[in-house]
Amino acid sequence: MTVWSRLDLGVGLIAAGGVDLLWPDLGDLVDVVEVEPQTLWDHTLGDGRQLEPRALGWLRSLERPLLSHGVGFPVGGIVPPDTEGVRASARSAAELDAVHWSEHLSFNRTGAGGDHAGYLLPPMPTEATVAAAVSHIGLYRSQDERPFLVETPTSYLRPVPGDLSDGELVARIAIEADCGILLDLHNIWANELNGRQSVEDFLRDIPLERVWEVHLAGGFAFEGFHLDAHVGAVAQPLLEIAAAVIPRLPHVRALLFEAVPESVVDLGVPGLRGVLEQLHLMADLPAAPFGIPAPATPSEAMAVPSTAVAVPSTAVAVPSAGTRSSGERESQLLAYTTRATDTLPGADPGAAVLRLLTDEARLSLLVDGHADDLRGLLTRYGRTGTRELLNRFLAETRASSWPTEQSAAFSAWLSEHHELANHR
C-alpha cells in the first residue's frame, strides 16, 4: 500500500454548481478541489460521456490538485457497473489529471436486463457483495493505475440479522481489493442516527490507515430519519466527531466539504468560508499516535442532536433476509423504489425514504427541459393532481440517472397520453 505525507492535499470542497461564481472570495481557503465528472459530461459531444470543455478549462485554471469522485457507476452491487461508463470515468480522471479517483459503495443496476434505479441505493452487507465489489474495483483499476478509493455508504434500511456490520463490509472490501477508503463521516453519522452501527463501532471495524480522504456535509431530519442531503453547514456534533477522528488517520490526504448547488448558493461566501475555516482548524490538529484500537471520540459528540427526529416507534420490525440472495434483495429494493411494485418483502420504513428520494432524483432531471410541460400540468391539474400524474410516469417508465434519458422518457410518456399533452 502506497503511503503519502499526512494531509499533503489539504482542505477543499466539491466543485458543485455555484462554486465558480464564488471562487474569487473562497480560493484562498481551498487547497484541493474534487470533481464529480459525470455531472459535467456534455451529452452533445461524442458518446455523451466527455467533460464539458469550458468546465474542464475552468478547473484546470484553478491550479489546484484535482480529485475525481464518481457518481454514476458504483461498485457496491452484484451487477457490474457499465464497462463503457467505467472507461469514460477513467478518461475523465485522466483529463483532470486527478491525484486519485473514487466511487460509491452503492448500486444502481440489477438483473440480467440491467434495470436502473435512477438513484444510488445502499449495498447489501453480505459476503456476496464483498466478492462483487472487489471484482468491480478491479475493473476500475484495470482502466487507470492512479490510487482508487471506495466511499463509505449511507443506508436508511434497518440492519438485517446475519449481515456484516457496515464497518466490516467496508473493511473487507478495502483490504481484499487493496484500495483506499473515502471516509464520509456524515454518512456513517447518519447511519448511527438512523439506527444502524454507531460511529465508534464503525471506526473500530475499519483499517484507519486506509482512509485517504474524508468528507463532511450537512443534512436534516425528515419523517423520523436524518437525511444525507448535503444541505447546510456541518452540524456541531459532527464537527466534534471529526475533530476526534481526523488526528487518528495516519495517511489521510484530503478533507473535503460537500454541498449541493442550492446549498452552495444558500451558504454563500460567509457560510462556505466558515465551514472551510473549521476544516482548516481540524487539519492543523496534531496527529495522534497510531495503533489505538478505538479512536477517542467524545461521548457527547456521539449523542443524537436535539434537531434530529427519532425513528418512529410504529416502524415495522427488523426484516429478515431469509433465503433471499443479495441479488434478489437488490432487485426487490430497486423494483420498490422505482415504483415497479408497491410490495417490499420484509417491509422496511427506510425503503419508503429511499423511494421518495429516488422519485425526487428522477423528477429533478425534468426541470430544465420540461418547465413548460410541468407548468401546464400544474395549471390544469393542480399540485395534487400533477403529483399523481408524475407518480404514474415514474411507475410506467424506466428509471435513469441521466437527464437526456429521463427527458426522452417523459416526452414519450406525454405523447402516449394524449389527454395530458393537450395542455400544451
Tab-separated table of C-alpha atoms in Angstrom:
chain	number	residue	atom	x	y	z
A	1	MET	CA	0.000	0.000	0.000
A	2	THR	CA	1.369	3.394	-1.036
A	3	VAL	CA	1.904	5.870	1.810
A	4	TRP	CA	1.702	9.649	1.490
A	5	SER	CA	2.516	12.547	3.745
A	6	ARG	CA	-0.442	13.175	6.012
A	7	LEU	CA	-2.821	15.868	4.653
A	8	ASP	CA	-0.500	16.571	1.736
A	9	LEU	CA	-3.513	17.706	-0.323
A	10	GLY	CA	-5.123	19.770	2.444
A	11	VAL	CA	-8.646	21.188	2.710
A	12	GLY	CA	-11.108	21.609	-0.126
A	13	LEU	CA	-14.608	21.265	-1.493
A	14	ILE	CA	-16.671	19.675	-4.230
A	15	ALA	CA	-16.872	21.631	-7.482
A	16	ALA	CA	-20.665	21.975	-7.293
A	17	GLY	CA	-22.582	24.494	-9.363
A	18	GLY	CA	-22.126	28.000	-7.988
A	19	VAL	CA	-18.622	27.436	-6.655
A	20	ASP	CA	-17.176	29.033	-9.792
A	21	LEU	CA	-19.122	32.247	-9.125
A	22	LEU	CA	-17.924	32.424	-5.507
A	23	TRP	CA	-14.371	31.274	-6.169
A	24	PRO	CA	-12.713	34.740	-6.055
A	25	ASP	CA	-13.782	35.037	-2.406
A	26	LEU	CA	-13.098	31.374	-1.475
A	27	GLY	CA	-9.941	30.338	-3.302
A	28	ASP	CA	-7.557	31.361	-0.531
A	29	LEU	CA	-9.099	28.683	1.724
A	30	VAL	CA	-9.193	25.904	-0.885
A	31	ASP	CA	-6.153	23.650	-1.300
A	32	VAL	CA	-7.793	20.881	-3.350
A	33	VAL	CA	-10.936	20.535	-5.491
A	34	GLU	CA	-12.978	17.385	-6.014
A	35	VAL	CA	-14.853	16.902	-9.286
A	36	GLU	CA	-17.867	14.691	-9.950
A	37	PRO	CA	-17.134	14.126	-13.651
A	38	GLN	CA	-20.493	12.616	-14.608
A	39	THR	CA	-22.233	15.856	-13.603
A	40	LEU	CA	-20.031	17.723	-16.090
A	41	TRP	CA	-20.396	15.385	-19.053
A	42	ASP	CA	-21.623	17.171	-22.167
A	43	HIS	CA	-24.159	14.851	-23.752
A	44	THR	CA	-23.956	16.739	-27.058
A	45	LEU	CA	-20.345	15.625	-27.571
A	46	GLY	CA	-19.374	12.253	-28.999
A	47	ASP	CA	-20.925	9.465	-26.978
A	48	GLY	CA	-22.148	11.950	-24.354
A	49	ARG	CA	-19.544	10.933	-21.819
A	50	GLN	CA	-16.990	13.685	-22.198
A	51	LEU	CA	-16.211	16.567	-19.882
A	52	GLU	CA	-17.737	19.868	-20.948
A	53	PRO	CA	-14.771	21.858	-22.367
A	54	ARG	CA	-15.479	25.129	-20.549
A	55	ALA	CA	-15.858	23.387	-17.196
A	56	LEU	CA	-12.645	21.446	-17.778
A	57	GLY	CA	-10.847	24.661	-18.714
A	58	TRP	CA	-12.040	26.404	-15.554
A	59	LEU	CA	-10.985	23.512	-13.333
A	60	ARG	CA	-7.531	23.442	-14.876
A	61	SER	CA	-7.213	27.207	-14.434
A	62	LEU	CA	-7.566	26.858	-10.659
A	63	GLU	CA	-4.063	25.409	-10.427
A	64	ARG	CA	-5.134	23.205	-7.543
A	65	PRO	CA	-4.819	19.431	-7.209
A	66	LEU	CA	-7.975	17.786	-8.557
A	67	LEU	CA	-9.700	14.621	-7.351
A	68	SER	CA	-12.243	12.601	-9.346
A	69	HIS	CA	-15.290	11.319	-7.452
A	70	GLY	CA	-17.672	9.153	-9.460
A	71	VAL	CA	-21.437	9.397	-9.015
A	72	GLY	CA	-22.707	7.227	-11.849
A	73	PHE	CA	-21.135	3.766	-11.852
A	74	PRO	CA	-20.976	2.485	-8.258
A	75	VAL	CA	-19.156	-0.672	-7.187
A	76	GLY	CA	-21.422	-1.994	-4.399
A	77	GLY	CA	-23.923	-4.108	-6.338
A	78	ILE	CA	-23.966	-7.657	-7.634
A	79	VAL	CA	-24.359	-6.471	-11.254
A	80	PRO	CA	-21.092	-4.923	-12.509
A	81	PRO	CA	-21.023	-1.228	-13.383
A	82	ASP	CA	-21.358	-0.435	-17.071
A	83	THR	CA	-17.953	-1.130	-18.633
A	84	GLU	CA	-18.153	1.785	-21.051
A	85	GLY	CA	-19.146	4.063	-18.180
A	86	VAL	CA	-16.108	2.949	-16.198
A	87	ARG	CA	-13.888	3.591	-19.221
A	88	ALA	CA	-15.389	7.045	-19.676
A	89	SER	CA	-14.870	7.760	-15.976
A	90	ALA	CA	-11.231	6.740	-16.367
A	91	ARG	CA	-10.852	9.105	-19.330
A	92	SER	CA	-12.322	11.938	-17.268
A	93	ALA	CA	-9.958	11.202	-14.376
A	94	ALA	CA	-7.066	11.317	-16.812
A	95	GLU	CA	-8.271	14.590	-18.378
A	96	LEU	CA	-8.482	16.084	-14.887
A	97	ASP	CA	-5.043	14.668	-14.066
A	98	ALA	CA	-6.733	13.561	-10.838
A	99	VAL	CA	-4.450	12.730	-7.932
A	100	HIS	CA	-6.784	9.856	-7.072
A	101	TRP	CA	-10.282	8.705	-8.014
A	102	SER	CA	-13.158	7.162	-6.118
A	103	GLU	CA	-16.652	5.699	-6.406
A	104	HIS	CA	-19.611	4.930	-4.174
A	105	LEU	CA	-20.114	1.614	-2.414
A	106	SER	CA	-23.715	1.571	-3.658
A	107	PHE	CA	-25.676	0.025	-6.521
A	108	ASN	CA	-27.945	1.381	-9.241
A	109	ARG	CA	-28.397	-1.630	-11.556
A	110	THR	CA	-29.859	-5.081	-11.051
A	111	GLY	CA	-30.868	-8.159	-13.000
A	112	ALA	CA	-29.897	-9.576	-16.358
A	113	GLY	CA	-31.683	-6.721	-18.095
A	114	GLY	CA	-29.711	-4.103	-16.209
A	115	ASP	CA	-32.740	-2.437	-14.622
A	116	HIS	CA	-31.700	1.009	-13.401
A	117	ALA	CA	-32.510	2.623	-10.062
A	118	GLY	CA	-32.173	6.285	-11.020
A	119	TYR	CA	-30.502	6.730	-7.626
A	120	LEU	CA	-27.605	5.336	-5.597
A	121	LEU	CA	-29.094	2.602	-3.387
A	122	PRO	CA	-27.340	1.153	-0.310
A	123	PRO	CA	-25.338	-2.058	-0.620
A	124	MET	CA	-26.435	-5.324	0.920
A	125	PRO	CA	-23.804	-6.029	3.632
A	126	THR	CA	-23.109	-9.629	2.612
A	127	GLU	CA	-20.256	-11.891	1.585
A	128	ALA	CA	-21.584	-11.827	-1.985
A	129	THR	CA	-21.391	-8.026	-2.031
A	130	VAL	CA	-17.793	-8.149	-0.800
A	131	ALA	CA	-16.784	-10.500	-3.616
A	132	ALA	CA	-18.655	-8.472	-6.240
A	133	ALA	CA	-17.275	-5.128	-5.070
A	134	VAL	CA	-13.705	-6.426	-5.094
A	135	SER	CA	-14.238	-7.538	-8.709
A	136	HIS	CA	-15.821	-4.212	-9.706
A	137	ILE	CA	-12.970	-2.232	-8.140
A	138	GLY	CA	-10.628	-4.416	-10.169
A	139	LEU	CA	-12.452	-3.265	-13.313
A	140	TYR	CA	-11.797	0.366	-12.380
A	141	ARG	CA	-8.163	-0.277	-11.600
A	142	SER	CA	-7.679	-2.084	-14.914
A	143	GLN	CA	-8.579	1.171	-16.674
A	144	ASP	CA	-6.269	3.504	-14.752
A	145	GLU	CA	-3.436	2.983	-12.293
A	146	ARG	CA	-3.987	6.043	-10.128
A	147	PRO	CA	-4.985	5.280	-6.493
A	148	PHE	CA	-8.634	4.221	-6.115
A	149	LEU	CA	-10.880	4.777	-3.085
A	150	VAL	CA	-14.288	3.401	-2.146
A	151	GLU	CA	-16.697	5.676	-0.266
A	152	THR	CA	-18.322	4.564	2.986
A	153	PRO	CA	-22.068	4.244	2.259
A	154	THR	CA	-25.168	5.593	3.918
A	155	SER	CA	-28.230	3.403	4.369
A	156	TYR	CA	-31.734	4.098	5.651
A	157	LEU	CA	-32.560	0.398	5.854
A	158	ARG	CA	-32.808	-1.478	9.141
A	159	PRO	CA	-29.925	-3.849	9.940
A	160	VAL	CA	-30.651	-7.449	8.943
A	161	PRO	CA	-29.649	-10.323	11.225
A	162	GLY	CA	-26.805	-12.305	9.699
A	163	ASP	CA	-25.433	-9.448	7.599
A	164	LEU	CA	-21.991	-7.956	8.059
A	165	SER	CA	-21.806	-4.731	10.011
A	166	ASP	CA	-21.342	-1.573	7.933
A	167	GLY	CA	-17.742	-1.311	9.115
A	168	GLU	CA	-16.989	-4.974	8.402
A	169	LEU	CA	-18.313	-4.562	4.856
A	170	VAL	CA	-16.073	-1.579	4.131
A	171	ALA	CA	-13.047	-3.151	5.824
A	172	ARG	CA	-13.340	-6.433	3.926
A	173	ILE	CA	-13.695	-4.696	0.578
A	174	ALA	CA	-10.839	-2.236	1.125
A	175	ILE	CA	-8.449	-4.950	2.310
A	176	GLU	CA	-9.363	-7.571	-0.309
A	177	ALA	CA	-9.377	-5.026	-3.163
A	178	ASP	CA	-6.244	-3.354	-1.739
A	179	CYS	CA	-7.753	0.112	-2.185
A	180	GLY	CA	-8.229	3.240	-0.113
A	181	ILE	CA	-11.248	4.392	1.872
A	182	LEU	CA	-13.089	7.656	1.392
A	183	LEU	CA	-14.457	8.106	4.902
A	184	ASP	CA	-17.686	10.083	4.652
A	185	LEU	CA	-18.226	10.970	8.285
A	186	HIS	CA	-21.664	12.419	7.631
A	187	ASN	CA	-22.739	9.136	6.039
A	188	ILE	CA	-21.730	6.993	8.992
A	189	TRP	CA	-23.110	9.526	11.493
A	190	ALA	CA	-26.442	9.470	9.621
A	191	ASN	CA	-26.339	5.669	9.790
A	192	GLU	CA	-25.983	5.845	13.564
A	193	LEU	CA	-28.813	8.341	13.924
A	194	ASN	CA	-30.991	6.124	11.752
A	195	GLY	CA	-30.468	3.040	13.888
A	196	ARG	CA	-27.531	1.301	12.217
A	197	GLN	CA	-23.973	0.834	13.502
A	198	SER	CA	-22.555	3.516	15.790
A	199	VAL	CA	-19.796	5.780	14.517
A	200	GLU	CA	-17.467	4.488	17.213
A	201	ASP	CA	-18.043	0.830	16.310
A	202	PHE	CA	-17.719	1.577	12.593
A	203	LEU	CA	-14.344	3.233	13.109
A	204	ARG	CA	-13.213	0.339	15.277
A	205	ASP	CA	-14.022	-2.068	12.423
A	206	ILE	CA	-12.203	-0.361	9.544
A	207	PRO	CA	-8.456	-0.118	8.831
A	208	LEU	CA	-7.855	3.549	9.617
A	209	GLU	CA	-4.551	3.500	7.750
A	210	ARG	CA	-6.508	3.045	4.514
A	211	VAL	CA	-8.527	6.258	4.989
A	212	TRP	CA	-7.025	8.624	2.414
A	213	GLU	CA	-9.857	11.150	2.175
A	214	VAL	CA	-12.602	12.456	4.478
A	215	HIS	CA	-15.938	14.033	3.547
A	216	LEU	CA	-18.058	16.259	5.771
A	217	ALA	CA	-21.502	17.564	4.864
A	218	GLY	CA	-24.795	18.832	6.184
A	219	GLY	CA	-28.144	17.072	6.434
A	220	PHE	CA	-31.542	17.394	8.058
A	221	ALA	CA	-34.302	15.456	9.781
A	222	PHE	CA	-37.214	14.134	7.715
A	223	GLU	CA	-40.057	11.849	8.805
A	224	GLY	CA	-38.049	10.157	11.515
A	225	PHE	CA	-34.777	9.900	9.606
A	226	HIS	CA	-31.650	12.000	9.287
A	227	LEU	CA	-31.037	12.526	5.576
A	228	ASP	CA	-27.630	12.655	3.943
A	229	ALA	CA	-28.751	15.644	1.894
A	230	HIS	CA	-25.537	17.711	1.555
A	231	VAL	CA	-27.551	20.721	2.643
A	232	GLY	CA	-26.358	23.384	5.062
A	233	ALA	CA	-23.207	23.641	7.137
A	234	VAL	CA	-21.665	20.830	9.176
A	235	ALA	CA	-23.574	20.172	12.426
A	236	GLN	CA	-21.666	20.815	15.644
A	237	PRO	CA	-21.857	17.191	16.891
A	238	LEU	CA	-20.341	16.030	13.604
A	239	LEU	CA	-17.578	18.648	13.859
A	240	GLU	CA	-16.740	17.240	17.279
A	241	ILE	CA	-16.630	13.700	15.918
A	242	ALA	CA	-14.387	14.831	13.054
A	243	ALA	CA	-12.040	16.687	15.390
A	244	ALA	CA	-11.608	13.480	17.409
A	245	VAL	CA	-11.182	11.184	14.406
A	246	ILE	CA	-9.025	13.100	11.920
A	247	PRO	CA	-5.885	13.207	14.106
A	248	ARG	CA	-6.013	9.370	14.236
A	249	LEU	CA	-5.924	8.889	10.465
A	250	PRO	CA	-2.226	8.406	9.694
A	251	HIS	CA	-2.457	8.562	5.904
A	252	VAL	CA	-5.389	10.927	5.292
A	253	ARG	CA	-4.596	13.219	2.369
A	254	ALA	CA	-7.616	15.492	1.945
A	255	LEU	CA	-10.514	16.867	3.978
A	256	LEU	CA	-13.461	17.897	1.774
A	257	PHE	CA	-16.781	19.689	2.297
A	258	GLU	CA	-19.753	18.536	0.213
A	259	ALA	CA	-22.768	20.685	-0.667
A	260	VAL	CA	-25.358	20.549	-3.445
A	261	PRO	CA	-25.552	23.613	-5.719
A	262	GLU	CA	-28.636	25.011	-3.977
A	263	SER	CA	-26.847	24.846	-0.648
A	264	VAL	CA	-23.731	26.494	-2.103
A	265	VAL	CA	-25.927	29.451	-3.056
A	266	ASP	CA	-27.720	29.494	0.312
A	267	LEU	CA	-24.498	29.341	2.317
A	268	GLY	CA	-22.848	31.981	0.160
A	269	VAL	CA	-19.338	33.222	0.746
A	270	PRO	CA	-19.725	33.779	4.539
A	271	GLY	CA	-21.164	30.304	5.154
A	272	LEU	CA	-18.671	28.475	2.953
A	273	ARG	CA	-15.728	30.381	4.403
A	274	GLY	CA	-16.930	29.486	7.881
A	275	VAL	CA	-17.015	25.773	7.037
A	276	LEU	CA	-13.633	25.836	5.316
A	277	GLU	CA	-12.069	27.665	8.263
A	278	GLN	CA	-13.397	24.937	10.584
A	279	LEU	CA	-11.860	22.286	8.351
A	280	HIS	CA	-8.516	24.069	8.383
A	281	LEU	CA	-8.580	24.081	12.182
A	282	MET	CA	-9.086	20.295	12.108
A	283	ALA	CA	-6.311	19.833	9.587
A	284	ASP	CA	-3.966	21.732	11.922
A	285	LEU	CA	-4.649	19.402	14.854
A	286	PRO	CA	-1.560	17.344	15.721
A	287	ALA	CA	-1.565	13.726	14.640
A	288	ALA	CA	-2.321	11.238	17.393
A	289	PRO	CA	-0.278	8.078	17.959
A	290	PHE	CA	-1.452	5.353	15.599
A	291	GLY	CA	-2.438	1.902	16.777
A	292	ILE	CA	-5.029	2.676	19.439
A	293	PRO	CA	-7.853	0.137	18.851
A	294	ALA	CA	-10.714	2.669	19.014
A	295	PRO	CA	-10.393	6.358	18.131
A	296	ALA	CA	-11.102	8.534	21.139
A	297	THR	CA	-14.442	10.099	20.338
A	298	PRO	CA	-16.177	12.179	23.000
A	299	SER	CA	-19.399	10.584	24.182
A	300	GLU	CA	-21.247	13.879	23.885
A	301	ALA	CA	-20.274	14.032	20.224
A	302	MET	CA	-21.911	10.683	19.651
A	303	ALA	CA	-25.245	11.835	21.039
A	304	VAL	CA	-28.169	12.415	18.685
A	305	PRO	CA	-28.581	16.183	18.293
A	306	SER	CA	-31.816	17.680	19.546
A	307	THR	CA	-32.745	18.683	15.988
A	308	ALA	CA	-32.850	15.079	14.828
A	309	VAL	CA	-36.101	13.125	14.924
A	310	ALA	CA	-36.173	9.667	16.449
A	311	VAL	CA	-37.173	6.733	14.271
A	312	PRO	CA	-40.924	6.282	14.851
A	313	SER	CA	-41.961	3.543	17.256
A	314	THR	CA	-44.537	2.457	14.683
A	315	ALA	CA	-41.772	1.357	12.306
A	316	VAL	CA	-42.102	-2.258	11.223
A	317	ALA	CA	-39.929	-4.915	12.791
A	318	VAL	CA	-36.397	-5.564	11.591
A	319	PRO	CA	-36.750	-7.550	8.361
A	320	SER	CA	-35.118	-10.907	7.830
A	321	ALA	CA	-33.184	-11.695	4.667
A	322	GLY	CA	-34.379	-15.282	4.916
A	323	THR	CA	-33.111	-17.284	1.948
A	324	ARG	CA	-33.028	-14.337	-0.429
A	325	SER	CA	-29.713	-13.814	-2.181
A	326	SER	CA	-28.006	-10.418	-2.303
A	327	GLY	CA	-29.055	-10.062	-5.927
A	328	GLU	CA	-32.688	-10.822	-5.084
A	329	ARG	CA	-32.640	-8.302	-2.239
A	330	GLU	CA	-31.206	-5.671	-4.565
A	331	SER	CA	-33.780	-6.392	-7.289
A	332	GLN	CA	-36.675	-6.207	-4.837
A	333	LEU	CA	-35.444	-2.930	-3.390
A	334	LEU	CA	-34.927	-1.409	-6.840
A	335	ALA	CA	-38.372	-2.545	-8.021
A	336	TYR	CA	-39.940	-0.914	-4.978
A	337	THR	CA	-38.023	2.367	-5.144
A	338	THR	CA	-38.690	2.762	-8.874
A	339	ARG	CA	-42.403	2.062	-8.349
A	340	ALA	CA	-42.350	-1.120	-10.424
A	341	THR	CA	-44.045	-2.711	-7.403
A	342	ASP	CA	-45.638	-1.482	-4.204
A	343	THR	CA	-44.560	-4.524	-2.220
A	344	LEU	CA	-41.223	-4.862	-0.485
A	345	PRO	CA	-40.549	-8.165	1.319
A	346	GLY	CA	-39.883	-7.548	4.996
A	347	ALA	CA	-41.332	-4.047	4.611
A	348	ASP	CA	-38.732	-1.615	5.934
A	349	PRO	CA	-39.565	2.043	6.727
A	350	GLY	CA	-36.202	3.045	5.287
A	351	ALA	CA	-37.258	1.724	1.888
A	352	ALA	CA	-40.066	4.307	1.803
A	353	VAL	CA	-37.457	7.038	2.343
A	354	LEU	CA	-35.336	5.646	-0.489
A	355	ARG	CA	-38.413	5.542	-2.728
A	356	LEU	CA	-39.130	9.195	-2.052
A	357	LEU	CA	-35.504	10.184	-2.656
A	358	THR	CA	-35.480	8.192	-5.893
A	359	ASP	CA	-38.695	9.909	-7.027
A	360	GLU	CA	-37.230	13.341	-6.372
A	361	ALA	CA	-33.945	12.495	-8.075
A	362	ARG	CA	-35.705	11.309	-11.232
A	363	LEU	CA	-38.131	14.235	-11.344
A	364	SER	CA	-35.356	16.769	-10.777
A	365	LEU	CA	-33.902	15.732	-14.139
A	366	LEU	CA	-37.020	17.074	-15.878
A	367	VAL	CA	-36.885	20.621	-14.543
A	368	ASP	CA	-34.518	22.168	-17.095
A	369	GLY	CA	-36.004	20.587	-20.220
A	370	HIS	CA	-39.707	20.417	-19.343
A	371	ALA	CA	-40.515	23.597	-17.436
A	372	ASP	CA	-43.411	24.442	-19.784
A	373	ASP	CA	-44.828	20.906	-19.601
A	374	LEU	CA	-44.707	20.876	-15.817
A	375	ARG	CA	-46.202	24.357	-15.598
A	376	GLY	CA	-49.034	23.277	-17.888
A	377	LEU	CA	-49.798	20.210	-15.787
A	378	LEU	CA	-49.854	22.305	-12.615
A	379	THR	CA	-52.225	24.800	-14.212
A	380	ARG	CA	-54.606	22.109	-15.407
A	381	TYR	CA	-54.473	19.543	-12.575
A	382	GLY	CA	-53.177	21.440	-9.542
A	383	ARG	CA	-50.417	20.277	-7.230
A	384	THR	CA	-52.113	17.094	-6.015
A	385	GLY	CA	-53.297	16.017	-9.456
A	386	THR	CA	-49.922	16.760	-11.027
A	387	ARG	CA	-48.121	14.750	-8.393
A	388	GLU	CA	-50.423	11.792	-9.040
A	389	LEU	CA	-49.667	12.035	-12.756
A	390	LEU	CA	-45.934	12.259	-12.136
A	391	ASN	CA	-46.137	9.189	-9.912
A	392	ARG	CA	-47.781	7.379	-12.834
A	393	PHE	CA	-44.917	8.483	-15.067
A	394	LEU	CA	-42.372	7.177	-12.554
A	395	ALA	CA	-44.142	3.819	-12.292
A	396	GLU	CA	-44.646	3.367	-16.034
A	397	THR	CA	-41.201	4.307	-17.349
A	398	ARG	CA	-37.663	3.040	-16.946
A	399	ALA	CA	-35.573	4.889	-14.376
A	400	SER	CA	-32.350	6.640	-15.340
A	401	SER	CA	-29.752	8.882	-13.723
A	402	TRP	CA	-29.117	10.788	-16.946
A	403	PRO	CA	-31.102	13.941	-17.855
A	404	THR	CA	-31.259	13.145	-21.571
A	405	GLU	CA	-32.706	9.669	-20.994
A	406	GLN	CA	-35.199	10.790	-18.363
A	407	SER	CA	-36.248	13.732	-20.549
A	408	ALA	CA	-36.808	11.485	-23.560
A	409	ALA	CA	-38.844	9.085	-21.429
A	410	PHE	CA	-41.051	11.935	-20.192
A	411	SER	CA	-41.620	13.274	-23.709
A	412	ALA	CA	-42.585	9.809	-24.942
A	413	TRP	CA	-44.860	9.246	-21.964
A	414	LEU	CA	-46.674	12.539	-22.550
A	415	SER	CA	-47.102	11.687	-26.213
A	416	GLU	CA	-48.641	8.338	-25.322
A	417	HIS	CA	-51.128	10.074	-23.039
A	418	HIS	CA	-52.703	12.491	-25.471
A	419	GLU	CA	-55.243	13.706	-22.922
A	420	LEU	CA	-52.367	15.019	-20.811
A	421	ALA	CA	-50.495	16.562	-23.712
A	422	ASN	CA	-53.497	18.756	-24.633
A	423	HIS	CA	-52.359	21.363	-22.136
A	424	ARG	CA	-49.567	22.420	-24.494
